[in-house]
Every structure is written in structure tokens, then in C-alpha cells.
PDB file of C-alpha atoms and ligand atoms in Angstrom:
ATOM      1  CA  MET A   1      16.128 -27.695  11.665  1.00 63.00           C
ATOM      2  CA  SER A   2      14.492 -24.716   9.931  1.00 81.00           C
ATOM      3  CA  SER A   3      10.707 -24.622   9.966  1.00 93.00           C
ATOM      4  CA  GLU A   4       8.569 -25.061   6.891  1.00 97.00           C
ATOM      5  CA  MET A   5       7.329 -21.899   5.152  1.00 98.00           C
ATOM      6  CA  LEU A   6       3.550 -21.811   4.569  1.00 98.00           C
ATOM      7  CA  LEU A   7       1.443 -19.115   2.929  1.00 98.00           C
ATOM      8  CA  PHE A   8      -2.261 -18.492   3.466  1.00 98.00           C
ATOM      9  CA  GLY A   9      -4.360 -15.754   1.906  1.00 98.00           C
ATOM     10  CA  GLY A  10      -7.524 -13.929   2.866  1.00 98.00           C
ATOM     11  CA  GLN A  11     -10.082 -12.975   0.255  1.00 98.00           C
ATOM     12  CA  ALA A  12      -8.975  -9.337  -0.167  1.00 98.00           C
ATOM     13  CA  ASN A  13      -6.587  -9.803  -3.078  1.00 98.00           C
ATOM     14  CA  PRO A  14      -6.429 -13.367  -4.476  1.00 98.00           C
ATOM     15  CA  PRO A  15      -4.497 -12.419  -7.661  1.00 98.00           C
ATOM     16  CA  LEU A  16      -1.674 -10.845  -5.610  1.00 98.00           C
ATOM     17  CA  TYR A  17      -1.605 -13.830  -3.219  1.00 98.00           C
ATOM     18  CA  LYS A  18      -1.314 -16.193  -6.203  1.00 98.00           C
ATOM     19  CA  LYS A  19       1.506 -14.133  -7.744  1.00 98.00           C
ATOM     20  CA  ILE A  20       3.446 -14.094  -4.457  1.00 98.00           C
ATOM     21  CA  CYS A  21       3.086 -17.890  -4.213  1.00 98.00           C
ATOM     22  CA  ASP A  22       4.307 -18.203  -7.829  1.00 98.00           C
ATOM     23  CA  TYR A  23       7.358 -16.005  -7.123  1.00 98.00           C
ATOM     24  CA  LEU A  24       8.198 -18.173  -4.135  1.00 98.00           C
ATOM     25  CA  ASN A  25       7.442 -21.333  -6.088  1.00 98.00           C
ATOM     26  CA  ILE A  26       5.201 -22.533  -3.265  1.00 98.00           C
ATOM     27  CA  ASP A  27       1.633 -23.876  -3.340  1.00 98.00           C
ATOM     28  CA  PRO A  28      -1.036 -21.704  -1.655  1.00 98.00           C
ATOM     29  CA  GLY A  29      -1.847 -23.034   1.820  1.00 98.00           C
ATOM     30  CA  HIS A  30      -4.817 -25.367   2.011  1.00 98.00           C
ATOM     31  CA  ALA A  31      -7.551 -23.594   3.968  1.00 98.00           C
ATOM     32  CA  PHE A  32     -11.204 -22.626   3.799  1.00 98.00           C
ATOM     33  CA  VAL A  33     -11.710 -18.888   4.156  1.00 98.00           C
ATOM     34  CA  GLY A  34     -15.313 -17.756   3.865  1.00 98.00           C
ATOM     35  CA  GLN A  35     -18.413 -16.933   5.848  1.00 98.00           C
ATOM     36  CA  PHE A  36     -21.101 -18.623   7.856  1.00 98.00           C
ATOM     37  CA  SER A  37     -24.685 -18.139   6.712  1.00 98.00           C
ATOM     38  CA  ASP A  38     -25.087 -15.136   9.058  1.00 98.00           C
ATOM     39  CA  GLY A  39     -22.005 -13.374   7.637  1.00 97.00           C
ATOM     40  CA  GLU A  40     -19.539 -14.224  10.413  1.00 98.00           C
ATOM     41  CA  THR A  41     -16.051 -15.069   9.173  1.00 98.00           C
ATOM     42  CA  ARG A  42     -15.336 -18.796   8.911  1.00 98.00           C
ATOM     43  CA  VAL A  43     -11.795 -20.166   8.599  1.00 98.00           C
ATOM     44  CA  GLU A  44     -10.628 -23.744   8.653  1.00 98.00           C
ATOM     45  CA  LEU A  45      -7.024 -24.748   8.042  1.00 98.00           C
ATOM     46  CA  LYS A  46      -7.000 -27.940   6.017  1.00 98.00           C
ATOM     47  CA  GLN A  47      -3.372 -28.780   6.693  1.00 98.00           C
ATOM     48  CA  SER A  48      -1.093 -28.847   9.717  1.00 98.00           C
ATOM     49  CA  VAL A  49       0.793 -25.645  10.561  1.00 98.00           C
ATOM     50  CA  ARG A  50       2.432 -27.045  13.709  1.00 98.00           C
ATOM     51  CA  GLY A  51       5.931 -25.581  14.036  1.00 98.00           C
ATOM     52  CA  ALA A  52       5.636 -23.775  10.670  1.00 98.00           C
ATOM     53  CA  ASP A  53       6.767 -20.283   9.621  1.00 98.00           C
ATOM     54  CA  VAL A  54       3.390 -18.960   8.452  1.00 98.00           C
ATOM     55  CA  PHE A  55       2.765 -15.890   6.256  1.00 98.00           C
ATOM     56  CA  ILE A  56      -0.803 -14.602   5.945  1.00 98.00           C
ATOM     57  CA  ILE A  57      -1.377 -12.318   2.948  1.00 98.00           C
ATOM     58  CA  GLN A  58      -4.256  -9.906   3.395  1.00 98.00           C
ATOM     59  CA  SER A  59      -4.658  -6.304   2.256  1.00 98.00           C
ATOM     60  CA  THR A  60      -7.064  -4.665   4.677  1.00 98.00           C
ATOM     61  CA  CYS A  61      -8.773  -2.764   1.875  1.00 98.00           C
ATOM     62  CA  GLU A  62     -12.467  -2.165   1.295  1.00 98.00           C
ATOM     63  CA  PRO A  63     -14.525  -3.635   2.920  1.00 98.00           C
ATOM     64  CA  ALA A  64     -11.809  -2.926   5.512  1.00 98.00           C
ATOM     65  CA  ASN A  65     -13.670  -4.172   8.578  1.00 98.00           C
ATOM     66  CA  HIS A  66     -14.412  -7.517   6.960  1.00 98.00           C
ATOM     67  CA  HIS A  67     -10.874  -7.974   5.664  1.00 98.00           C
ATOM     68  CA  ILE A  68      -9.334  -7.037   9.023  1.00 98.00           C
ATOM     69  CA  MET A  69     -11.577  -9.571  10.753  1.00 98.00           C
ATOM     70  CA  GLU A  70     -10.597 -12.225   8.217  1.00 98.00           C
ATOM     71  CA  ALA A  71      -6.904 -11.530   8.883  1.00 98.00           C
ATOM     72  CA  LEU A  72      -7.451 -11.737  12.649  1.00 98.00           C
ATOM     73  CA  VAL A  73      -9.359 -15.012  12.402  1.00 98.00           C
ATOM     74  CA  LEU A  74      -6.674 -16.522  10.138  1.00 98.00           C
ATOM     75  CA  VAL A  75      -3.989 -15.494  12.650  1.00 98.00           C
ATOM     76  CA  ASP A  76      -6.021 -16.954  15.518  1.00 98.00           C
ATOM     77  CA  ALA A  77      -6.462 -20.253  13.658  1.00 98.00           C
ATOM     78  CA  CYS A  78      -2.714 -20.504  12.969  1.00 98.00           C
ATOM     79  CA  ARG A  79      -1.770 -19.615  16.548  1.00 98.00           C
ATOM     80  CA  ARG A  80      -4.159 -22.183  18.035  1.00 98.00           C
ATOM     81  CA  ALA A  81      -2.810 -24.768  15.594  1.00 98.00           C
ATOM     82  CA  SER A  82       0.718 -24.187  16.981  1.00 98.00           C
ATOM     83  CA  ALA A  83       2.403 -22.271  14.150  1.00 98.00           C
ATOM     84  CA  LYS A  84       5.918 -21.306  15.232  1.00 98.00           C
ATOM     85  CA  GLN A  85       5.887 -17.809  13.758  1.00 98.00           C
ATOM     86  CA  ILE A  86       3.029 -15.849  12.148  1.00 98.00           C
ATOM     87  CA  THR A  87       3.825 -12.926   9.868  1.00 98.00           C
ATOM     88  CA  LEU A  88       0.831 -10.898   8.785  1.00 98.00           C
ATOM     89  CA  VAL A  89       1.506  -9.372   5.355  1.00 98.00           C
ATOM     90  CA  THR A  90      -0.670  -6.330   4.655  1.00 98.00           C
ATOM     91  CA  PRO A  91       0.327  -4.921   1.242  1.00 98.00           C
ATOM     92  CA  TYR A  92      -2.282  -2.235   2.026  1.00 98.00           C
ATOM     93  CA  PHE A  93      -2.842  -1.401   5.701  1.00 98.00           C
ATOM     94  CA  GLY A  94      -6.341   0.056   6.073  1.00 98.00           C
ATOM     95  CA  TYR A  95      -7.126   2.664   8.745  1.00 98.00           C
ATOM     96  CA  ALA A  96      -3.494   3.885   8.568  1.00 97.00           C
ATOM     97  CA  ARG A  97      -4.662   7.460   7.985  1.00 96.00           C
ATOM     98  CA  GLN A  98      -6.361   7.490  11.391  1.00 96.00           C
ATOM     99  CA  GLU A  99      -3.004   7.478  13.168  1.00 95.00           C
ATOM    100  CA  LYS A 100      -3.611  10.478  15.426  1.00 95.00           C
ATOM    101  CA  LYS A 101      -6.518  12.353  16.953  1.00 95.00           C
ATOM    102  CA  SER A 102      -7.554  14.659  14.123  1.00 90.00           C
ATOM    103  CA  ALA A 103      -9.991  16.515  16.398  1.00 93.00           C
ATOM    104  CA  PRO A 104     -11.075  16.319  20.031  1.00 95.00           C
ATOM    105  CA  ARG A 105     -13.013  13.172  20.934  1.00 96.00           C
ATOM    106  CA  THR A 106     -11.891  11.181  17.875  1.00 96.00           C
ATOM    107  CA  PRO A 107     -10.230   7.729  18.004  1.00 97.00           C
ATOM    108  CA  VAL A 108      -6.758   6.604  16.946  1.00 97.00           C
ATOM    109  CA  THR A 109      -8.071   3.712  14.912  1.00 98.00           C
ATOM    110  CA  ALA A 110      -4.718   2.677  13.409  1.00 98.00           C
ATOM    111  CA  ARG A 111      -3.496   1.961  16.936  1.00 98.00           C
ATOM    112  CA  LEU A 112      -6.665   0.008  17.705  1.00 98.00           C
ATOM    113  CA  VAL A 113      -6.097  -2.152  14.606  1.00 98.00           C
ATOM    114  CA  ALA A 114      -2.451  -2.723  15.630  1.00 98.00           C
ATOM    115  CA  ASN A 115      -3.617  -3.795  19.109  1.00 98.00           C
ATOM    116  CA  LEU A 116      -6.114  -6.228  17.594  1.00 98.00           C
ATOM    117  CA  MET A 117      -3.453  -7.784  15.355  1.00 98.00           C
ATOM    118  CA  GLU A 118      -1.099  -8.277  18.283  1.00 98.00           C
ATOM    119  CA  ALA A 119      -3.882  -9.667  20.472  1.00 98.00           C
ATOM    120  CA  ALA A 120      -4.714 -12.170  17.719  1.00 98.00           C
ATOM    121  CA  GLY A 121      -1.117 -13.397  17.895  1.00 98.00           C
ATOM    122  CA  ILE A 122       1.021 -12.008  15.065  1.00 98.00           C
ATOM    123  CA  SER A 123       4.764 -12.458  15.516  1.00 98.00           C
ATOM    124  CA  ARG A 124       5.567  -9.692  13.027  1.00 98.00           C
ATOM    125  CA  LEU A 125       4.023  -7.454  10.381  1.00 98.00           C
ATOM    126  CA  LEU A 126       5.214  -6.918   6.827  1.00 98.00           C
ATOM    127  CA  SER A 127       3.617  -3.948   5.103  1.00 98.00           C
ATOM    128  CA  LEU A 128       4.068  -1.618   2.157  1.00 98.00           C
ATOM    129  CA  GLU A 129       4.077   2.185   2.064  1.00 97.00           C
ATOM    130  CA  LEU A 130       2.373   2.801   5.397  1.00 97.00           C
ATOM    131  CA  HIS A 131       0.683   6.191   5.439  1.00 95.00           C
ATOM    132  CA  ASN A 132       3.066   7.201   8.216  1.00 93.00           C
ATOM    133  CA  SER A 133       6.259   5.304   9.103  1.00 93.00           C
ATOM    134  CA  ALA A 134       5.576   6.074  12.772  1.00 94.00           C
ATOM    135  CA  LEU A 135       2.892   3.374  12.645  1.00 96.00           C
ATOM    136  CA  GLN A 136       5.730   0.912  13.264  1.00 96.00           C
ATOM    137  CA  GLY A 137       5.791   2.225  16.819  1.00 97.00           C
ATOM    138  CA  PHE A 138       2.179   1.118  17.329  1.00 98.00           C
ATOM    139  CA  PHE A 139       3.413  -2.474  17.368  1.00 98.00           C
ATOM    140  CA  ASN A 140       5.555  -4.219  19.959  1.00 98.00           C
ATOM    141  CA  VAL A 141       6.439  -6.958  17.455  1.00 98.00           C
ATOM    142  CA  PRO A 142       8.868  -6.262  14.574  1.00 98.00           C
ATOM    143  CA  VAL A 143       7.459  -4.376  11.583  1.00 97.00           C
ATOM    144  CA  ASP A 144       9.130  -4.551   8.164  1.00 97.00           C
ATOM    145  CA  HIS A 145       8.101  -1.570   6.068  1.00 96.00           C
ATOM    146  CA  LEU A 146       8.616  -1.765   2.299  1.00 97.00           C
ATOM    147  CA  PHE A 147       8.346   1.072  -0.218  1.00 96.00           C
ATOM    148  CA  ALA A 148       7.006   0.959  -3.770  1.00 97.00           C
ATOM    149  CA  LYS A 149       9.852   3.188  -5.022  1.00 95.00           C
ATOM    150  CA  PRO A 150      11.944   0.369  -6.592  1.00 95.00           C
ATOM    151  CA  VAL A 151       8.918  -0.906  -8.531  1.00 96.00           C
ATOM    152  CA  PHE A 152       8.011   2.593  -9.777  1.00 95.00           C
ATOM    153  CA  CYS A 153      11.626   3.355 -10.734  1.00 93.00           C
ATOM    154  CA  GLN A 154      11.897   0.112 -12.653  1.00 93.00           C
ATOM    155  CA  TYR A 155       8.724   0.970 -14.595  1.00 94.00           C
ATOM    156  CA  PHE A 156       9.944   4.437 -15.546  1.00 91.00           C
ATOM    157  CA  GLN A 157      13.380   3.113 -16.495  1.00 88.00           C
ATOM    158  CA  GLU A 158      11.918   0.317 -18.649  1.00 88.00           C
ATOM    159  CA  TYR A 159       9.383   2.492 -20.418  1.00 84.00           C
ATOM    160  CA  GLY A 160      11.611   5.570 -20.678  1.00 73.00           C
ATOM    161  CA  ARG A 161       8.834   7.893 -19.506  1.00 73.00           C
ATOM    162  CA  ILE A 162      11.175  10.111 -17.495  1.00 82.00           C
ATOM    163  CA  ASP A 163      13.823  12.633 -18.470  1.00 89.00           C
ATOM    164  CA  PRO A 164      15.404  13.631 -15.125  1.00 88.00           C
ATOM    165  CA  LYS A 165      16.536  16.977 -16.597  1.00 92.00           C
ATOM    166  CA  GLN A 166      12.914  17.945 -17.240  1.00 95.00           C
ATOM    167  CA  LEU A 167      11.408  16.237 -14.197  1.00 96.00           C
ATOM    168  CA  THR A 168      10.068  17.663 -10.951  1.00 97.00           C
ATOM    169  CA  VAL A 169       8.778  15.200  -8.356  1.00 97.00           C
ATOM    170  CA  VAL A 170       5.842  16.671  -6.437  1.00 97.00           C
ATOM    171  CA  SER A 171       4.523  15.812  -2.985  1.00 96.00           C
ATOM    172  CA  PRO A 172       0.799  16.667  -2.882  1.00 94.00           C
ATOM    173  CA  ASP A 173       1.012  17.445   0.848  1.00 92.00           C
ATOM    174  CA  ALA A 174       3.532  18.130   3.593  1.00 89.00           C
ATOM    175  CA  GLY A 175       3.115  14.615   5.052  1.00 90.00           C
ATOM    176  CA  GLY A 176       4.426  13.012   1.868  1.00 93.00           C
ATOM    177  CA  VAL A 177       7.610  15.052   1.476  1.00 94.00           C
ATOM    178  CA  GLU A 178       9.951  12.300   2.674  1.00 93.00           C
ATOM    179  CA  ARG A 179       8.499   9.869   0.117  1.00 94.00           C
ATOM    180  CA  ALA A 180       8.741  12.377  -2.746  1.00 96.00           C
ATOM    181  CA  ARG A 181      12.232  13.454  -1.727  1.00 95.00           C
ATOM    182  CA  ALA A 182      13.426   9.836  -1.868  1.00 94.00           C
ATOM    183  CA  LEU A 183      12.193   9.490  -5.453  1.00 94.00           C
ATOM    184  CA  ALA A 184      13.607  12.894  -6.473  1.00 95.00           C
ATOM    185  CA  LYS A 185      16.964  11.799  -5.045  1.00 93.00           C
ATOM    186  CA  GLN A 186      16.794   8.552  -7.018  1.00 91.00           C
ATOM    187  CA  PHE A 187      16.111  10.450 -10.277  1.00 91.00           C
ATOM    188  CA  CYS A 188      18.515  13.302  -9.340  1.00 92.00           C
ATOM    189  CA  CYS A 189      15.752  15.793 -10.142  1.00 94.00           C
ATOM    190  CA  GLU A 190      13.901  18.756  -8.634  1.00 95.00           C
ATOM    191  CA  LEU A 191      11.337  18.557  -5.829  1.00 96.00           C
ATOM    192  CA  ALA A 192       8.173  20.624  -5.292  1.00 97.00           C
ATOM    193  CA  ILE A 193       5.708  20.539  -2.408  1.00 96.00           C
ATOM    194  CA  ILE A 194       2.029  21.385  -2.314  1.00 94.00           C
ATOM    195  CA  ASP A 195       0.537  22.778   0.869  1.00 89.00           C
ATOM    196  CA  LYS A 196      -2.797  20.961   1.123  1.00 80.00           C
ATOM    197  CA  ARG A 197      -5.443  21.657   3.750  1.00 78.00           C
ATOM    198  CA  ARG A 198      -8.217  19.273   4.710  1.00 74.00           C
ATOM    199  CA  ASP A 199     -10.997  21.000   6.623  1.00 71.00           C
ATOM    200  CA  ARG A 200     -13.428  18.077   6.338  1.00 75.00           C
ATOM    201  CA  PRO A 201     -12.892  14.320   5.792  1.00 77.00           C
ATOM    202  CA  ASN A 202     -12.409  13.441   2.102  1.00 74.00           C
ATOM    203  CA  GLN A 203     -12.264  17.102   1.018  1.00 71.00           C
ATOM    204  CA  SER A 204      -8.970  18.818   0.363  1.00 72.00           C
ATOM    205  CA  ALA A 205      -7.882  22.172  -1.054  1.00 72.00           C
ATOM    206  CA  VAL A 206      -4.511  23.414  -2.289  1.00 69.00           C
ATOM    207  CA  ARG A 207      -3.140  26.505  -0.520  1.00 74.00           C
ATOM    208  CA  HIS A 208       0.436  27.010  -1.739  1.00 87.00           C
ATOM    209  CA  LEU A 209       3.049  25.486  -3.998  1.00 91.00           C
ATOM    210  CA  VAL A 210       6.699  25.461  -2.963  1.00 93.00           C
ATOM    211  CA  GLY A 211       9.158  24.924  -5.818  1.00 94.00           C
ATOM    212  CA  GLU A 212       9.481  25.686  -9.518  1.00 91.00           C
ATOM    213  CA  VAL A 213       7.271  23.739 -11.929  1.00 96.00           C
ATOM    214  CA  SER A 214       6.965  26.076 -14.925  1.00 97.00           C
ATOM    215  CA  GLY A 215       7.849  24.216 -18.132  1.00 97.00           C
ATOM    216  CA  ARG A 216       8.578  21.031 -16.169  1.00 97.00           C
ATOM    217  CA  ASP A 217       7.257  17.465 -16.427  1.00 97.00           C
ATOM    218  CA  CYS A 218       5.744  16.831 -13.007  1.00 97.00           C
ATOM    219  CA  LEU A 219       5.399  13.498 -11.250  1.00 97.00           C
ATOM    220  CA  ILE A 220       3.061  13.512  -8.250  1.00 97.00           C
ATOM    221  CA  VAL A 221       4.060  10.875  -5.699  1.00 97.00           C
ATOM    222  CA  ASP A 222       1.690   9.762  -2.941  1.00 97.00           C
ATOM    223  CA  ASP A 223       0.783   6.746  -0.821  1.00 98.00           C
ATOM    224  CA  ILE A 224      -2.966   6.631  -1.454  1.00 98.00           C
ATOM    225  CA  VAL A 225      -5.381   7.786  -4.123  1.00 98.00           C
ATOM    226  CA  ASP A 226      -8.776   7.569  -2.438  1.00 98.00           C
ATOM    227  CA  THR A 227     -11.502   9.960  -3.661  1.00 97.00           C
ATOM    228  CA  GLY A 228      -8.981  11.405  -6.135  1.00 97.00           C
ATOM    229  CA  GLY A 229      -9.460  14.955  -4.767  1.00 94.00           C
ATOM    230  CA  SER A 230      -5.841  15.483  -3.688  1.00 94.00           C
ATOM    231  CA  LEU A 231      -4.506  14.153  -7.000  1.00 96.00           C
ATOM    232  CA  VAL A 232      -6.833  16.139  -9.241  1.00 96.00           C
ATOM    233  CA  ASN A 233      -6.443  19.386  -7.275  1.00 94.00           C
ATOM    234  CA  ALA A 234      -2.656  18.989  -7.402  1.00 95.00           C
ATOM    235  CA  THR A 235      -2.795  18.320 -11.160  1.00 96.00           C
ATOM    236  CA  HIS A 236      -4.778  21.512 -11.816  1.00 95.00           C
ATOM    237  CA  THR A 237      -2.498  23.580  -9.580  1.00 94.00           C
ATOM    238  CA  LEU A 238       0.643  22.339 -11.346  1.00 96.00           C
ATOM    239  CA  LEU A 239      -0.781  23.064 -14.803  1.00 96.00           C
ATOM    240  CA  GLU A 240      -1.973  26.519 -13.677  1.00 94.00           C
ATOM    241  CA  LYS A 241       1.593  27.200 -12.519  1.00 94.00           C
ATOM    242  CA  GLY A 242       2.900  26.321 -15.991  1.00 96.00           C
ATOM    243  CA  ALA A 243       3.835  22.629 -15.724  1.00 97.00           C
ATOM    244  CA  ARG A 244       4.288  21.017 -19.146  1.00 97.00           C
ATOM    245  CA  THR A 245       2.848  17.606 -18.228  1.00 96.00           C
ATOM    246  CA  VAL A 246       1.556  15.929 -15.063  1.00 97.00           C
ATOM    247  CA  ARG A 247       1.605  12.226 -14.237  1.00 96.00           C
ATOM    248  CA  ALA A 248       1.393  10.418 -10.907  1.00 97.00           C
ATOM    249  CA  ALA A 249       2.805   7.366  -9.132  1.00 97.00           C
ATOM    250  CA  ILE A 250       0.598   6.403  -6.185  1.00 98.00           C
ATOM    251  CA  THR A 251       1.056   3.126  -4.326  1.00 98.00           C
ATOM    252  CA  HIS A 252      -2.423   2.196  -3.099  1.00 98.00           C
ATOM    253  CA  PRO A 253      -5.381   2.567  -5.518  1.00 98.00           C
ATOM    254  CA  VAL A 254      -8.254   2.883  -3.039  1.00 98.00           C
ATOM    255  CA  LEU A 255     -10.257   4.747  -5.733  1.00 98.00           C
ATOM    256  CA  SER A 256     -13.495   5.285  -3.813  1.00 98.00           C
ATOM    257  CA  GLY A 257     -16.504   7.484  -4.584  1.00 96.00           C
ATOM    258  CA  PRO A 258     -15.909   9.952  -7.430  1.00 97.00           C
ATOM    259  CA  ALA A 259     -12.252   8.974  -7.996  1.00 98.00           C
ATOM    260  CA  LEU A 260     -12.547   7.339 -11.420  1.00 98.00           C
ATOM    261  CA  ALA A 261     -14.778  10.040 -12.867  1.00 97.00           C
ATOM    262  CA  LEU A 262     -12.401  12.738 -11.588  1.00 97.00           C
ATOM    263  CA  ILE A 263      -9.319  10.969 -12.949  1.00 98.00           C
ATOM    264  CA  ARG A 264     -10.898  10.389 -16.362  1.00 97.00           C
ATOM    265  CA  GLU A 265     -11.742  14.109 -16.633  1.00 97.00           C
ATOM    266  CA  ALA A 266      -8.474  15.433 -15.214  1.00 97.00           C
ATOM    267  CA  PRO A 267      -5.646  16.682 -17.480  1.00 97.00           C
ATOM    268  CA  LEU A 268      -3.418  13.937 -16.088  1.00 97.00           C
ATOM    269  CA  GLU A 269      -1.294  11.930 -18.526  1.00 96.00           C
ATOM    270  CA  GLU A 270      -0.907   8.751 -16.525  1.00 96.00           C
ATOM    271  CA  LEU A 271      -1.595   7.319 -13.061  1.00 98.00           C
ATOM    272  CA  LEU A 272       0.762   4.540 -12.046  1.00 97.00           C
ATOM    273  CA  VAL A 273      -0.480   2.366  -9.158  1.00 98.00           C
ATOM    274  CA  THR A 274       0.455  -0.996  -7.651  1.00 98.00           C
ATOM    275  CA  ASP A 275      -1.622  -4.130  -7.145  1.00 98.00           C
ATOM    276  CA  SER A 276      -1.648  -3.767  -3.335  1.00 98.00           C
ATOM    277  CA  ILE A 277      -5.428  -3.399  -3.832  1.00 98.00           C
ATOM    278  CA  PRO A 278      -7.205  -5.113  -6.741  1.00 98.00           C
ATOM    279  CA  LEU A 279      -8.624  -2.786  -9.407  1.00 98.00           C
ATOM    280  CA  SER A 280     -12.337  -2.851 -10.271  1.00 97.00           C
ATOM    281  CA  GLU A 281     -13.382  -3.614 -13.862  1.00 97.00           C
ATOM    282  CA  GLU A 282     -14.064   0.109 -14.300  1.00 97.00           C
ATOM    283  CA  ALA A 283     -10.592   1.064 -13.088  1.00 98.00           C
ATOM    284  CA  LEU A 284      -8.996  -1.569 -15.314  1.00 97.00           C
ATOM    285  CA  ALA A 285     -10.839  -0.045 -18.273  1.00 97.00           C
ATOM    286  CA  CYS A 286      -9.462   3.443 -17.544  1.00 97.00           C
ATOM    287  CA  LYS A 287      -6.641   3.976 -20.039  1.00 95.00           C
ATOM    288  CA  LYS A 288      -4.806   6.457 -17.821  1.00 97.00           C
ATOM    289  CA  ILE A 289      -4.327   3.911 -15.039  1.00 98.00           C
ATOM    290  CA  VAL A 290      -1.311   1.603 -15.281  1.00 97.00           C
ATOM    291  CA  GLN A 291      -0.821  -1.095 -12.650  1.00 97.00           C
ATOM    292  CA  VAL A 292       2.559  -2.547 -11.705  1.00 97.00           C
ATOM    293  CA  SER A 293       2.941  -5.526  -9.409  1.00 98.00           C
ATOM    294  CA  ILE A 294       4.598  -5.512  -6.010  1.00 98.00           C
ATOM    295  CA  ALA A 295       4.386  -9.331  -5.813  1.00 98.00           C
ATOM    296  CA  GLY A 296       8.120  -9.803  -6.489  1.00 98.00           C
ATOM    297  CA  LEU A 297       9.100  -7.237  -3.867  1.00 97.00           C
ATOM    298  CA  ILE A 298       6.866  -8.816  -1.224  1.00 98.00           C
ATOM    299  CA  ALA A 299       7.944 -12.348  -2.152  1.00 98.00           C
ATOM    300  CA  ASP A 300      11.585 -11.300  -1.797  1.00 97.00           C
ATOM    301  CA  ALA A 301      10.886  -9.862   1.666  1.00 98.00           C
ATOM    302  CA  ILE A 302       9.019 -13.023   2.725  1.00 98.00           C
ATOM    303  CA  ARG A 303      11.923 -15.196   1.559  1.00 97.00           C
ATOM    304  CA  ARG A 304      14.414 -13.095   3.517  1.00 97.00           C
ATOM    305  CA  ILE A 305      12.282 -13.077   6.681  1.00 97.00           C
ATOM    306  CA  HIS A 306      11.993 -16.861   6.432  1.00 97.00           C
ATOM    307  CA  GLN A 307      15.747 -17.240   5.906  1.00 96.00           C
ATOM    308  CA  GLN A 308      16.412 -14.693   8.656  1.00 95.00           C
ATOM    309  CA  THR A 309      18.522 -12.530   6.354  1.00 95.00           C
ATOM    310  CA  SER A 310      18.448  -8.755   6.153  1.00 94.00           C
ATOM    311  CA  ILE A 311      15.707  -7.103   4.118  1.00 92.00           C
ATOM    312  CA  SER A 312      17.055  -3.565   4.387  1.00 88.00           C
ATOM    313  CA  SER A 313      18.419  -3.599   0.822  1.00 84.00           C
ATOM    314  CA  LEU A 314      14.768  -3.794  -0.345  1.00 85.00           C
ATOM    315  CA  PHE A 315      14.074  -0.413   1.255  1.00 77.00           C
ATOM    316  CA  LEU A 316      16.378   1.402  -1.209  1.00 67.00           C
TER     317      LEU A 316
HETATM  318  C1  LIG B 401      -3.217  11.954   2.728  1.00 76.12           C
HETATM  319  O1  LIG B 401      -2.479  12.487   3.537  1.00 76.12           O
HETATM  320  C2  LIG B 401      -2.771  10.870   1.810  1.00 76.12           C
HETATM  321  O2  LIG B 401      -1.394  10.836   1.657  1.00 76.12           O
HETATM  322  C3  LIG B 401      -3.454  11.001   0.457  1.00 76.12           C
HETATM  323  O3  LIG B 401      -3.006  12.199  -0.170  1.00 76.12           O
HETATM  324  C4  LIG B 401      -4.939  11.034   0.601  1.00 76.12           C
HETATM  325  O4  LIG B 401      -5.369   9.994   1.421  1.00 76.12           O
HETATM  326  C5  LIG B 401      -5.637  10.959  -0.733  1.00 76.12           C
HETATM  327  O5  LIG B 401      -7.015  11.041  -0.511  1.00 76.12           O
HETATM  328  P1  LIG B 401      -7.994  11.607  -1.623  1.00 76.12           P
HETATM  329  O6  LIG B 401      -7.691  10.853  -2.887  1.00 76.12           O
HETATM  330  O7  LIG B 401      -9.371  11.283  -1.076  1.00 76.12           O
HETATM  331  O8  LIG B 401      -7.771  13.075  -1.730  1.00 76.12           O
END
């Protein structure tokens, strides 16, 4: 007999959790997720999960520490209540950029977070556009890694924003080349790469541009837009090198610090992001920012994991 599928959500992204439930035509799990008076995380499952196939939806976005703790406590509650399988779904996986020692005597925090998730009792992880695919190796349990590419492609096809003959897909740094190449292949268009250096945290500078962008419509593709520095520097560089237009498709809208002010000022036509992280009122009011939903993609992956069928076709 197959086990019952149950979904629970943390407080990081309620609208996305609701949409995923709607796609799956399933009621949100009955649970209290909140805080004690002193700020400690408080979780209480209000229904049985014994023998169930549980999915916990939680983007570990800002405030990352709080949302990670909430995910861990939810997993612990489900494990102690005898769930059969617990899949943690992190549409945005915080701390992913700290995946190696960037200098002597610095931590590898992404690995620490992976260890904590396993110690809490996850059976598997489902995530989207991890900063580095090698993060899968930080886990001993299976990791299913989705990409936003199908959702972005669908948007551009529906709204006809792209003429592949005029288009150059641009990676704003060497680390993102694989991602940009995959989209360029999909559109059968040119690829360009920016050589970005980061001498200090949250500050980046463009060094070189590899590829031809003069007279082209450029599409910058990245995993994260955080302070907006990488995106805005890349935009200026492309226009200085003669690009006709610049737009961007970036999966996770972290949008911290000066990001919105920079984006509003930048000569960027459009910034396409997903709903892996909820947008602030200010970001929603920014006309350049367009948000597409990854709820259907994640719901599809959850359904396939539950039915134990392949999800590899979703990677394409
Ligand atoms: C870095 O390698 C990432 O792929 C992003 O380019 C980066 O995190 C964006 O950060 P920011 O918006 O602060 O420049």
C-alpha cells in the first residue's frame, strides 16, 4: 500500500506553498508553525504523519538562520511522529554560496547546513538552481536538483520577447557558464561570458568580456540577484561594448541592500525572477521586475518523487 502524501510549509514563502498545494490538489498540512514568547521556534503537528510521505516546503531565505531552524524543527517533528519519508523542499537554498573556503580560516557553511538537515532526519532534498551543483555531494541522502530554465523559456516563448537571431545569452561570471550555456543551447543563440572578480564580500568588478555583443540583444542569466552589483555592472559593460538591449533572467530574487535602487537606475529593460523567494512590496512595485512561478515545476517533481517515477525530464 502506498503511503499518504502530506505537505507542510514553514513561514518563509506561504504564497508559494499554497500554490504548490493547489497544483497538487491537496490541502496544506495541519500544523502550528510559529514562535515561543522568547523567539524560539515552536512547531506542533496537528494531524498524524505516521507512515506518511511528507514534503516540507521552506525556502531558507532571509532571515536565513530563522528559516533554516524552522525547517529543521519541522523535520524533527515529522521524524519523531514516525513519518515514513521526509523530503525537504528548499526552492531557495540559503548559504549555498559558502560552498568552499573563500579564504584561510573561513567556514564551509553550505556543508554545515547540509549536515544539520541530515542530522534532523531528512530522507531527501529537493531544491532549485543550487548555486553550485556540487552541493549535491554534501548530502548522503538523494538530492533532486531542478533548474528554472523551463519556466524562463516558457515565459519568453509566450511573450515573444526573444529573437534567437539577435540574442546573446550572457553569464555574468565564470561560475555560471554551464547555466548560461544550457539556455543558449535551448535558444540556439550566441553565448558571452563576463570575467567577474570579487575582492570583498558583496562587491564585484568586471574584468573582461569574452564573446561578441555589439548590436545584440543580451540576456544575462544567473542564479541569484543579491545586492544587484553583479547584474548592474554586467549591464553597463554590455552596453559599453555596444549591446543593443540588456535584460536578465535570474532565479532567486534575494534583492538585499541597495539592489532595488540599483536596478531602478540601471539601463536594464527587464529582470525576470521566480517566486522561490517572496518579493517585498517595493520589489513588486518595480516595473522592471517580472515574477514567474516555479510552483508547477516543484509540484510536478513532488508528484513524481511520491509516485517513485523519474524526474529527470524536468531537468531539460
Ligand atoms: C555569484 O557567484 C552568484 O552567481 C551571483 O552572481 C551573485 O551572488 C550575485 O550577487 P550580487 O547581486 O550581490 O552581486
